[in-house]
XYZ file of C-alpha atoms in Angstrom:
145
model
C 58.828 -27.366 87.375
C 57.628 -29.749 84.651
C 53.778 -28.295 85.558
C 54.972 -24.638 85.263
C 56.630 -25.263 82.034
C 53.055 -26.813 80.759
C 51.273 -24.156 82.231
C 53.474 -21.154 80.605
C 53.469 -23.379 77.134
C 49.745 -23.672 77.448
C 49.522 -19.952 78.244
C 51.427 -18.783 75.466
C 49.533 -21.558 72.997
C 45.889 -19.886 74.404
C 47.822 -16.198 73.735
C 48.227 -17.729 70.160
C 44.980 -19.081 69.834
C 43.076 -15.908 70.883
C 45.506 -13.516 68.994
C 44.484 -15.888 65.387
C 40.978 -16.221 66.397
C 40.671 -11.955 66.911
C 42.396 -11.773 63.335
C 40.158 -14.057 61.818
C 36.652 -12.486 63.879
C 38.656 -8.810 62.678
C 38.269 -10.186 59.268
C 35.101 -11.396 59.407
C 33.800 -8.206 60.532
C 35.223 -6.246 57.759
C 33.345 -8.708 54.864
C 30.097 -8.732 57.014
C 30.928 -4.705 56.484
C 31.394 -4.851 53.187
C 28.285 -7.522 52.613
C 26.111 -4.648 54.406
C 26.839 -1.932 52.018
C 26.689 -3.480 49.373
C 23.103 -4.898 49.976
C 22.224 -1.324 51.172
C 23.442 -0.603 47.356
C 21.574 -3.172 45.600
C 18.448 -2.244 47.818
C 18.596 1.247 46.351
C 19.455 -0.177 42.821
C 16.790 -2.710 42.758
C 14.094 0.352 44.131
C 14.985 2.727 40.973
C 15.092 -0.527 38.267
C 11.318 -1.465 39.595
C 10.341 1.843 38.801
C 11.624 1.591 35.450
C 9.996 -1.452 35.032
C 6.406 -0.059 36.604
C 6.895 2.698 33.904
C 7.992 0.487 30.976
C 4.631 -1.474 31.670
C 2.242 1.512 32.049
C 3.888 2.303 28.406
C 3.408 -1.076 27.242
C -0.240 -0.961 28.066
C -0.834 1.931 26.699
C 0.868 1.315 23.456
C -1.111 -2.060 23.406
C -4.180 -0.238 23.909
C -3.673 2.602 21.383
C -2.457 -0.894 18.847
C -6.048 -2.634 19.743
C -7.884 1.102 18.631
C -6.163 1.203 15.558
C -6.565 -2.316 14.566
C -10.197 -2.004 15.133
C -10.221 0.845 13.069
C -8.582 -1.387 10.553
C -10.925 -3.747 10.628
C -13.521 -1.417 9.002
C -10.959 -0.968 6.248
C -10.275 -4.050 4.978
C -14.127 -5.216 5.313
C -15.012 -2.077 3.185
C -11.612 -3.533 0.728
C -13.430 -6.975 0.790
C -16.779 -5.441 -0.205
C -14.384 -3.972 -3.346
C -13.140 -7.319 -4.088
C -16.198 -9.029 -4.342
C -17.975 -6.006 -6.470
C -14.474 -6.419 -9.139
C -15.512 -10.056 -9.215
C -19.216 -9.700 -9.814
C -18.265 -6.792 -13.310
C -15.610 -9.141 -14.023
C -17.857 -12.450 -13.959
C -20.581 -9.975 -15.775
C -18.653 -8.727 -18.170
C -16.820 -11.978 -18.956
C -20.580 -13.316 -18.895
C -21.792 -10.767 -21.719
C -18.650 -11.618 -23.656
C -19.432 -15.164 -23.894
C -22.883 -14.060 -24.966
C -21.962 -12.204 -27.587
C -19.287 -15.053 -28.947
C -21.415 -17.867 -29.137
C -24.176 -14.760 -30.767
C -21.813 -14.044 -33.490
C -20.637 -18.069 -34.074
C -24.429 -18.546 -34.847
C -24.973 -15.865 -37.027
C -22.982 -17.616 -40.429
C -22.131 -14.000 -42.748
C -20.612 -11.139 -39.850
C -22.334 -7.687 -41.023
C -19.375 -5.491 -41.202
C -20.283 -3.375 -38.360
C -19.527 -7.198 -36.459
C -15.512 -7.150 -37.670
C -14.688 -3.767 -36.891
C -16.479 -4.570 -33.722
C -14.312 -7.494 -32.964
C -11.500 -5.940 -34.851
C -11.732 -3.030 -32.186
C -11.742 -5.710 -29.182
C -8.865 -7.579 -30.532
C -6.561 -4.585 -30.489
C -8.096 -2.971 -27.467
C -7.148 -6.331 -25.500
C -3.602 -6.560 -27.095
C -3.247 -3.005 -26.021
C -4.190 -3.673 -22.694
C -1.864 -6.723 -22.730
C 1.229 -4.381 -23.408
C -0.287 -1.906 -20.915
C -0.028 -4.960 -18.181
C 3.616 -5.797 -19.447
C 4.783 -2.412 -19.169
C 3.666 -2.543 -15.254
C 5.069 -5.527 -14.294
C 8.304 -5.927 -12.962
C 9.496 -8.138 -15.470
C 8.951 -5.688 -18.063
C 10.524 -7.766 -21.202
C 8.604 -10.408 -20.549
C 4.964 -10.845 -21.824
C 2.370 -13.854 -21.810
């Protein structure tokens, strides 16, 4: 009797067992479900964001080759603006040149003809005129050198 009692105890313990262990593999089913859906979602997902991405790079490259045109287009313009700057500084170094000239030319001649004064009369007020011209521009308008 004492083996029959084992047996049934061990019978209903394995009845136990495999109940548990069909809950648990029931459960493990379900996520491994669940796990296959969603990577069937994230394979669709990750299919229309490279796409995206392909066309976000075609439009980067061809923004970044329309940029390169235009900046070699560019180029042109500020070597032709250079070319300006460096004819402004040739008149300017002339003309401050010829001024210089015709200062030390008038410190060596002693008596100034009057035609001289009114000349530098003239120059006097035409550069304080341009002075307040330059004040008038700049931002700090009240202020002048």
């Amino acid at each position: 009797m004492l083996v029959q009692m084992s047996a049934i105890i061990a019978a209903v313990t394995f009845v136990f067992l495999v109940f548990y262990l069909i809950q648990t593999l029931k459960s493990l089913k379900n996520s491994l479900d669940q796990i296959t859906l969603t990577m069937g979602q994230m394979k669709n997902e990750v299919t229309q964001i490279s796409s995206e991405v392909q066309d976000v790079i075609l439009n980067t490259n061809e923004m970044a080759i329309d940029v390169r045109g235009k900046l070699s287009k560019l180029n042109h313009l500020f070597s032709s603006a250079q070319d300006v700057g460096q004819v402004i500084h040739e008149l300017t170094s002339s003309v401050k040149q010829s001024a210089t000239s015709l200062v030390s030319a008038v410190k060596q001649t002693q008596p100034l003809s009057t035609k001289w004064k009114t000349i530098l009369q003239g120059a006097a007020i035409s550069y304080e005129m341009l002075q307040k011209m330059k004040a008038k521009k700049s931002p700090q308008a009240g202020v002048t050198k």
